[in-house]
PDB file of C-alpha atoms and ligand atoms in Angstrom:
ATOM      1  CA  MET A  66     -47.485  37.143   1.417  1.00  0.00           C
ATOM      2  CA  LYS A  67     -45.263  35.726  -1.306  1.00  0.00           C
ATOM      3  CA  PHE A  68     -45.017  37.298  -4.759  1.00  0.00           C
ATOM      4  CA  PHE A  69     -44.735  34.963  -7.733  1.00  0.00           C
ATOM      5  CA  ILE A  70     -44.632  36.111 -11.344  1.00  0.00           C
ATOM      6  CA  ASP A  71     -47.046  34.424 -13.732  1.00  0.00           C
ATOM      7  CA  THR A  72     -45.092  34.200 -16.961  1.00  0.00           C
ATOM      8  CA  ALA A  73     -42.579  32.140 -18.922  1.00  0.00           C
ATOM      9  CA  ASN A  74     -40.919  35.293 -20.299  1.00  0.00           C
ATOM     10  CA  LEU A  75     -37.308  35.307 -19.086  1.00  0.00           C
ATOM     11  CA  ASP A  76     -36.863  39.094 -19.423  1.00  0.00           C
ATOM     12  CA  GLN A  77     -39.915  39.748 -17.286  1.00  0.00           C
ATOM     13  CA  ILE A  78     -38.782  37.173 -14.729  1.00  0.00           C
ATOM     14  CA  ARG A  79     -35.352  38.875 -14.573  1.00  0.00           C
ATOM     15  CA  GLU A  80     -36.973  42.309 -14.180  1.00  0.00           C
ATOM     16  CA  ALA A  81     -39.137  41.102 -11.287  1.00  0.00           C
ATOM     17  CA  GLN A  82     -36.170  39.288  -9.746  1.00  0.00           C
ATOM     18  CA  ASP A  83     -34.108  42.492  -9.944  1.00  0.00           C
ATOM     19  CA  LEU A  84     -36.727  44.227  -7.786  1.00  0.00           C
ATOM     20  CA  GLY A  85     -35.686  41.866  -4.985  1.00  0.00           C
ATOM     21  CA  ILE A  86     -39.220  40.898  -4.025  1.00  0.00           C
ATOM     22  CA  LEU A  87     -39.766  37.794  -6.147  1.00  0.00           C
ATOM     23  CA  ASP A  88     -40.447  34.491  -4.395  1.00  0.00           C
ATOM     24  CA  GLY A  89     -41.236  32.223  -7.334  1.00  0.00           C
ATOM     25  CA  VAL A  90     -42.700  31.692 -10.788  1.00  0.00           C
ATOM     26  CA  THR A  91     -45.786  30.017 -12.177  1.00  0.00           C
ATOM     27  CA  THR A  92     -46.099  28.861 -15.761  1.00  0.00           C
ATOM     28  CA  ASN A  93     -48.749  27.010 -17.704  1.00  0.00           C
ATOM     29  CA  PRO A  94     -48.933  25.560 -21.230  1.00  0.00           C
ATOM     30  CA  SER A  95     -50.502  28.767 -22.592  1.00  0.00           C
ATOM     31  CA  LEU A  96     -47.737  30.951 -21.109  1.00  0.00           C
ATOM     32  CA  MET A  97     -45.065  28.600 -22.506  1.00  0.00           C
ATOM     33  CA  ALA A  98     -46.724  28.680 -25.936  1.00  0.00           C
ATOM     34  CA  LYS A  99     -46.843  32.505 -25.786  1.00  0.00           C
ATOM     35  CA  GLU A 100     -43.033  32.477 -25.578  1.00  0.00           C
ATOM     36  CA  GLY A 101     -42.823  30.019 -28.488  1.00  0.00           C
ATOM     37  CA  ILE A 102     -41.316  27.249 -26.337  1.00  0.00           C
ATOM     38  CA  ARG A 103     -42.052  23.951 -28.042  1.00  0.00           C
ATOM     39  CA  GLY A 104     -40.713  20.388 -27.912  1.00  0.00           C
ATOM     40  CA  LYS A 105     -39.973  18.448 -24.722  1.00  0.00           C
ATOM     41  CA  GLU A 106     -36.250  19.213 -24.555  1.00  0.00           C
ATOM     42  CA  ASN A 107     -36.787  22.947 -25.070  1.00  0.00           C
ATOM     43  CA  ILE A 108     -39.576  23.010 -22.504  1.00  0.00           C
ATOM     44  CA  LEU A 109     -37.448  21.267 -19.861  1.00  0.00           C
ATOM     45  CA  GLN A 110     -34.493  23.535 -20.633  1.00  0.00           C
ATOM     46  CA  HIS A 111     -36.749  26.576 -20.273  1.00  0.00           C
ATOM     47  CA  TYR A 112     -37.766  25.475 -16.776  1.00  0.00           C
ATOM     48  CA  LEU A 113     -34.077  25.125 -15.918  1.00  0.00           C
ATOM     49  CA  ASN A 114     -33.424  28.641 -17.253  1.00  0.00           C
ATOM     50  CA  ILE A 115     -36.182  29.991 -15.020  1.00  0.00           C
ATOM     51  CA  CYS A 116     -34.759  28.142 -11.998  1.00  0.00           C
ATOM     52  CA  GLU A 117     -31.396  29.806 -12.624  1.00  0.00           C
ATOM     53  CA  ILE A 118     -32.944  33.283 -12.425  1.00  0.00           C
ATOM     54  CA  VAL A 119     -35.199  32.838  -9.403  1.00  0.00           C
ATOM     55  CA  LYS A 120     -34.354  31.106  -6.157  1.00  0.00           C
ATOM     56  CA  GLY A 121     -37.872  29.991  -5.350  1.00  0.00           C
ATOM     57  CA  ASP A 122     -40.621  27.620  -6.394  1.00  0.00           C
ATOM     58  CA  VAL A 123     -41.258  27.248 -10.115  1.00  0.00           C
ATOM     59  CA  SER A 124     -44.547  25.634 -11.107  1.00  0.00           C
ATOM     60  CA  ALA A 125     -44.322  23.412 -14.187  1.00  0.00           C
ATOM     61  CA  GLU A 126     -47.559  21.935 -15.491  1.00  0.00           C
ATOM     62  CA  VAL A 127     -48.160  18.398 -16.712  1.00  0.00           C
ATOM     63  CA  ILE A 128     -49.854  17.941 -20.073  1.00  0.00           C
ATOM     64  CA  ALA A 129     -51.203  14.438 -19.473  1.00  0.00           C
ATOM     65  CA  THR A 130     -54.703  14.148 -18.066  1.00  0.00           C
ATOM     66  CA  ASP A 131     -54.602  10.430 -17.215  1.00  0.00           C
ATOM     67  CA  TYR A 132     -53.206   9.217 -13.885  1.00  0.00           C
ATOM     68  CA  GLU A 133     -50.257   7.235 -15.241  1.00  0.00           C
ATOM     69  CA  GLY A 134     -49.294  10.019 -17.615  1.00  0.00           C
ATOM     70  CA  MET A 135     -49.420  12.669 -14.894  1.00  0.00           C
ATOM     71  CA  ILE A 136     -47.290  10.513 -12.594  1.00  0.00           C
ATOM     72  CA  ALA A 137     -44.664   9.919 -15.297  1.00  0.00           C
ATOM     73  CA  GLU A 138     -44.523  13.592 -16.329  1.00  0.00           C
ATOM     74  CA  GLY A 139     -44.601  14.857 -12.763  1.00  0.00           C
ATOM     75  CA  LYS A 140     -41.722  12.595 -11.734  1.00  0.00           C
ATOM     76  CA  GLU A 141     -39.629  13.816 -14.647  1.00  0.00           C
ATOM     77  CA  LEU A 142     -40.392  17.452 -13.845  1.00  0.00           C
ATOM     78  CA  SER A 143     -39.650  17.061 -10.144  1.00  0.00           C
ATOM     79  CA  LEU A 144     -36.313  15.396 -10.894  1.00  0.00           C
ATOM     80  CA  LEU A 145     -35.357  18.255 -13.197  1.00  0.00           C
ATOM     81  CA  HIS A 146     -34.670  20.724 -10.357  1.00  0.00           C
ATOM     82  CA  SER A 147     -35.384  20.947  -6.634  1.00  0.00           C
ATOM     83  CA  GLN A 148     -37.317  24.208  -7.173  1.00  0.00           C
ATOM     84  CA  ILE A 149     -39.860  22.611  -9.486  1.00  0.00           C
ATOM     85  CA  VAL A 150     -43.401  22.224  -8.154  1.00  0.00           C
ATOM     86  CA  VAL A 151     -45.547  19.907 -10.283  1.00  0.00           C
ATOM     87  CA  LYS A 152     -48.697  21.644 -11.466  1.00  0.00           C
ATOM     88  CA  ILE A 153     -51.671  19.291 -11.696  1.00  0.00           C
ATOM     89  CA  PRO A 154     -55.150  20.151 -13.003  1.00  0.00           C
ATOM     90  CA  MET A 155     -58.182  19.884 -10.734  1.00  0.00           C
ATOM     91  CA  ILE A 156     -59.690  16.748 -12.248  1.00  0.00           C
ATOM     92  CA  LYS A 157     -60.474  13.347 -10.752  1.00  0.00           C
ATOM     93  CA  GLU A 158     -57.227  11.778 -11.967  1.00  0.00           C
ATOM     94  CA  GLY A 159     -55.424  14.900 -10.796  1.00  0.00           C
ATOM     95  CA  ILE A 160     -56.582  14.399  -7.210  1.00  0.00           C
ATOM     96  CA  LYS A 161     -55.207  10.864  -7.296  1.00  0.00           C
ATOM     97  CA  ALA A 162     -51.923  12.144  -8.724  1.00  0.00           C
ATOM     98  CA  ILE A 163     -51.654  14.849  -6.035  1.00  0.00           C
ATOM     99  CA  LYS A 164     -52.177  12.201  -3.357  1.00  0.00           C
ATOM    100  CA  TYR A 165     -49.509   9.998  -4.951  1.00  0.00           C
ATOM    101  CA  PHE A 166     -46.991  12.863  -5.119  1.00  0.00           C
ATOM    102  CA  SER A 167     -47.807  13.922  -1.572  1.00  0.00           C
ATOM    103  CA  ARG A 168     -46.885  10.427  -0.346  1.00  0.00           C
ATOM    104  CA  GLN A 169     -43.627  10.695  -2.315  1.00  0.00           C
ATOM    105  CA  GLU A 170     -42.980  14.151  -0.775  1.00  0.00           C
ATOM    106  CA  ILE A 171     -43.106  15.728  -4.237  1.00  0.00           C
ATOM    107  CA  ARG A 172     -44.746  19.139  -4.040  1.00  0.00           C
ATOM    108  CA  THR A 173     -47.745  19.924  -6.229  1.00  0.00           C
ATOM    109  CA  ASN A 174     -49.739  22.990  -7.236  1.00  0.00           C
ATOM    110  CA  CYS A 175     -53.363  22.158  -7.985  1.00  0.00           C
ATOM    111  CA  THR A 176     -54.443  24.436 -10.835  1.00  0.00           C
ATOM    112  CA  LEU A 177     -57.736  25.480 -12.436  1.00  0.00           C
ATOM    113  CA  VAL A 178     -59.510  25.776  -9.084  1.00  0.00           C
ATOM    114  CA  PHE A 179     -62.794  27.672  -9.159  1.00  0.00           C
ATOM    115  CA  SER A 180     -64.688  26.521  -6.053  1.00  0.00           C
ATOM    116  CA  LEU A 181     -64.305  25.915  -2.324  1.00  0.00           C
ATOM    117  CA  GLY A 182     -65.047  22.221  -2.786  1.00  0.00           C
ATOM    118  CA  GLN A 183     -62.229  21.847  -5.307  1.00  0.00           C
ATOM    119  CA  ALA A 184     -59.818  23.623  -2.957  1.00  0.00           C
ATOM    120  CA  LEU A 185     -60.876  21.374  -0.071  1.00  0.00           C
ATOM    121  CA  LEU A 186     -60.208  18.212  -2.087  1.00  0.00           C
ATOM    122  CA  ALA A 187     -56.802  19.468  -3.277  1.00  0.00           C
ATOM    123  CA  ALA A 188     -55.780  20.234   0.312  1.00  0.00           C
ATOM    124  CA  LYS A 189     -57.103  16.904   1.536  1.00  0.00           C
ATOM    125  CA  ALA A 190     -55.020  15.140  -1.139  1.00  0.00           C
ATOM    126  CA  GLY A 191     -51.928  16.985   0.095  1.00  0.00           C
ATOM    127  CA  ALA A 192     -51.280  19.705  -2.495  1.00  0.00           C
ATOM    128  CA  ALA A 193     -48.571  22.183  -1.477  1.00  0.00           C
ATOM    129  CA  TYR A 194     -50.464  24.946  -3.293  1.00  0.00           C
ATOM    130  CA  VAL A 195     -53.990  25.424  -4.520  1.00  0.00           C
ATOM    131  CA  SER A 196     -54.489  27.931  -7.357  1.00  0.00           C
ATOM    132  CA  PRO A 197     -57.906  29.599  -7.572  1.00  0.00           C
ATOM    133  CA  PHE A 198     -58.201  31.619 -10.820  1.00  0.00           C
ATOM    134  CA  ILE A 199     -59.749  34.834  -9.602  1.00  0.00           C
ATOM    135  CA  GLY A 200     -59.706  36.820 -12.864  1.00  0.00           C
ATOM    136  CA  ARG A 201     -61.549  34.092 -14.727  1.00  0.00           C
ATOM    137  CA  LEU A 202     -64.170  33.987 -11.950  1.00  0.00           C
ATOM    138  CA  ASP A 203     -64.604  37.752 -12.223  1.00  0.00           C
ATOM    139  CA  ASP A 204     -65.053  37.225 -15.987  1.00  0.00           C
ATOM    140  CA  VAL A 205     -68.197  35.204 -15.262  1.00  0.00           C
ATOM    141  CA  SER A 206     -69.593  37.697 -12.730  1.00  0.00           C
ATOM    142  CA  THR A 207     -68.378  35.819  -9.636  1.00  0.00           C
ATOM    143  CA  ASP A 208     -66.196  37.539  -7.023  1.00  0.00           C
ATOM    144  CA  GLY A 209     -62.844  35.734  -7.286  1.00  0.00           C
ATOM    145  CA  VAL A 210     -61.370  37.419  -4.220  1.00  0.00           C
ATOM    146  CA  GLU A 211     -64.275  36.207  -2.097  1.00  0.00           C
ATOM    147  CA  LEU A 212     -63.281  32.649  -3.053  1.00  0.00           C
ATOM    148  CA  ILE A 213     -59.735  33.371  -1.838  1.00  0.00           C
ATOM    149  CA  ARG A 214     -61.152  34.601   1.469  1.00  0.00           C
ATOM    150  CA  SER A 215     -63.342  31.496   1.866  1.00  0.00           C
ATOM    151  CA  ILE A 216     -60.481  29.108   1.105  1.00  0.00           C
ATOM    152  CA  VAL A 217     -58.119  30.908   3.497  1.00  0.00           C
ATOM    153  CA  ASP A 218     -60.749  30.709   6.271  1.00  0.00           C
ATOM    154  CA  LEU A 219     -61.440  27.031   5.609  1.00  0.00           C
ATOM    155  CA  PHE A 220     -57.767  26.063   5.553  1.00  0.00           C
ATOM    156  CA  HIS A 221     -57.125  27.956   8.788  1.00  0.00           C
ATOM    157  CA  TYR A 222     -60.144  26.364  10.461  1.00  0.00           C
ATOM    158  CA  TYR A 223     -58.977  22.840   9.629  1.00  0.00           C
ATOM    159  CA  GLY A 224     -55.246  23.509   9.872  1.00  0.00           C
ATOM    160  CA  PHE A 225     -54.436  22.525   6.289  1.00  0.00           C
ATOM    161  CA  GLU A 226     -50.861  23.407   5.351  1.00  0.00           C
ATOM    162  CA  THR A 227     -51.766  23.890   1.669  1.00  0.00           C
ATOM    163  CA  GLN A 228     -50.918  27.429   0.594  1.00  0.00           C
ATOM    164  CA  VAL A 229     -53.530  29.537  -1.156  1.00  0.00           C
ATOM    165  CA  LEU A 230     -51.957  30.827  -4.362  1.00  0.00           C
ATOM    166  CA  ALA A 231     -54.175  33.462  -5.972  1.00  0.00           C
ATOM    167  CA  ALA A 232     -53.841  33.120  -9.757  1.00  0.00           C
ATOM    168  CA  SER A 233     -55.314  34.754 -12.856  1.00  0.00           C
ATOM    169  CA  ILE A 234     -54.481  38.118 -11.300  1.00  0.00           C
ATOM    170  CA  ARG A 235     -55.337  40.877 -13.744  1.00  0.00           C
ATOM    171  CA  SER A 236     -54.553  44.114 -11.883  1.00  0.00           C
ATOM    172  CA  SER A 237     -52.687  45.720  -9.001  1.00  0.00           C
ATOM    173  CA  MET A 238     -56.015  46.043  -7.185  1.00  0.00           C
ATOM    174  CA  HIS A 239     -56.424  42.273  -7.399  1.00  0.00           C
ATOM    175  CA  ILE A 240     -53.098  41.902  -5.567  1.00  0.00           C
ATOM    176  CA  ILE A 241     -54.164  44.297  -2.810  1.00  0.00           C
ATOM    177  CA  ARG A 242     -57.540  42.592  -2.370  1.00  0.00           C
ATOM    178  CA  CYS A 243     -55.895  39.146  -2.263  1.00  0.00           C
ATOM    179  CA  ALA A 244     -53.473  40.407   0.401  1.00  0.00           C
ATOM    180  CA  GLU A 245     -56.439  41.672   2.443  1.00  0.00           C
ATOM    181  CA  ALA A 246     -58.152  38.304   1.981  1.00  0.00           C
ATOM    182  CA  GLY A 247     -55.137  36.490   3.427  1.00  0.00           C
ATOM    183  CA  ALA A 248     -53.716  34.788   0.318  1.00  0.00           C
ATOM    184  CA  ASP A 249     -50.396  33.079   1.036  1.00  0.00           C
ATOM    185  CA  VAL A 250     -49.140  33.792  -2.483  1.00  0.00           C
ATOM    186  CA  VAL A 251     -50.179  35.946  -5.425  1.00  0.00           C
ATOM    187  CA  THR A 252     -48.915  35.092  -8.876  1.00  0.00           C
ATOM    188  CA  CYS A 253     -49.088  38.131 -11.088  1.00  0.00           C
ATOM    189  CA  PRO A 254     -48.211  39.592 -14.462  1.00  0.00           C
ATOM    190  CA  LEU A 255     -45.223  41.946 -14.187  1.00  0.00           C
ATOM    191  CA  GLN A 256     -47.379  45.002 -14.949  1.00  0.00           C
ATOM    192  CA  SER A 257     -49.647  44.308 -11.972  1.00  0.00           C
ATOM    193  CA  ILE A 258     -46.631  44.131  -9.666  1.00  0.00           C
ATOM    194  CA  LEU A 259     -45.137  47.340 -11.090  1.00  0.00           C
ATOM    195  CA  GLY A 260     -48.521  49.042 -10.789  1.00  0.00           C
ATOM    196  CA  LEU A 261     -48.265  48.751  -6.995  1.00  0.00           C
ATOM    197  CA  ILE A 262     -45.339  51.180  -7.093  1.00  0.00           C
ATOM    198  CA  GLU A 263     -47.226  53.964  -8.825  1.00  0.00           C
ATOM    199  CA  HIS A 264     -49.043  56.803  -7.074  1.00  0.00           C
ATOM    200  CA  PRO A 265     -49.531  60.302  -8.547  1.00  0.00           C
ATOM    201  CA  LEU A 266     -48.773  61.946  -5.191  1.00  0.00           C
ATOM    202  CA  THR A 267     -45.458  60.094  -5.034  1.00  0.00           C
ATOM    203  CA  THR A 268     -44.561  61.402  -8.498  1.00  0.00           C
ATOM    204  CA  ILE A 269     -45.612  64.960  -7.649  1.00  0.00           C
ATOM    205  CA  GLY A 270     -43.914  64.813  -4.249  1.00  0.00           C
ATOM    206  CA  LEU A 271     -40.628  63.598  -5.693  1.00  0.00           C
ATOM    207  CA  GLU A 272     -40.650  66.263  -8.417  1.00  0.00           C
ATOM    208  CA  LYS A 273     -41.132  68.950  -5.720  1.00  0.00           C
ATOM    209  CA  PHE A 274     -38.328  67.575  -3.512  1.00  0.00           C
ATOM    210  CA  LEU A 275     -35.927  67.511  -6.461  1.00  0.00           C
ATOM    211  CA  SER A 276     -36.863  70.972  -7.762  1.00  0.00           C
ATOM    212  CA  ASP A 277     -36.429  72.478  -4.259  1.00  0.00           C
ATOM    213  CA  TYR A 278     -33.029  70.799  -4.001  1.00  0.00           C
ATOM    214  CA  ARG A 279     -31.966  72.109  -7.422  1.00  0.00           C
ATOM    215  CA  LYS A 280     -32.962  75.694  -6.515  1.00  0.00           C
ATOM    216  CA  LEU A 281     -30.233  75.808  -3.874  1.00  0.00           C
ATOM    217  CA  ASN A 282     -27.740  73.360  -5.315  1.00  0.00           C
ATOM    218  CA  SER A 283     -27.328  74.242  -8.980  1.00  0.00           C
TER     219      SER A 283
HETATM  220  O1  G3P B 263     -52.030  31.728 -13.157  1.00  0.00           O
HETATM  221  C1  G3P B 263     -53.051  31.432 -14.045  1.00  0.00           C
HETATM  222  C2  G3P B 263     -53.027  32.411 -15.137  1.00  0.00           C
HETATM  223  O2  G3P B 263     -51.929  32.230 -15.979  1.00  0.00           O
HETATM  224  C3  G3P B 263     -54.276  32.507 -15.896  1.00  0.00           C
HETATM  225  O3  G3P B 263     -54.447  33.847 -16.092  1.00  0.00           O
HETATM  226  O4  G3P B 263     -55.332  35.839 -17.160  1.00  0.00           O
HETATM  227  O5  G3P B 263     -55.273  33.651 -18.417  1.00  0.00           O
HETATM  228  O6  G3P B 263     -56.885  33.998 -16.562  1.00  0.00           O
HETATM  229  P1  G3P B 263     -55.544  34.364 -17.112  1.00  0.00           P
END
């Protein structure tokens, strides 16, 4: 399973990269706005900065919602850097855009996926990734991880190459459950990744090892 970080914050991306386990980055307009990145030139430069830190796929989302607009923006983003994956929303025009990019061998990440039917259409259109938002499903009393499991099963059954990228991860437990469900990728906040490291017995065990060492070596 690949680990992506879901942020546009360069410090957090560097910290995750320093761990040595980072495979890529996902961004979206809200995450870019959170970092105060505004204006086309600054936005494009920010994607380039991210690509310099991480040697993996970097999802960059189009703002247009019409077919022509998505094609124009997606082409510009894909030409920016070979690591860029064009993020396209799961709407009717988006499906057409994904199909277009697939024919051009430009990789896409279909975002805002909340159902098996949406995932099926994205895969059929040739998306490289499909991004079900599991936290937002949980928010409306629907089991997001179960959707991951269903999509993974469906894609395996039909042999789709589209990777299942679990998004809207809110906790370390989400990551573990997505791994158990067979997600190809999880994109997570830094804290959820770091939370996987923690265990009270590890802390207690390490303290004991070190205190026993010090008793004889100080
Ligand atoms: O990857 C999608 C993510 O950024 C959305 O997360 O927590 O806003 O639902 P959240």
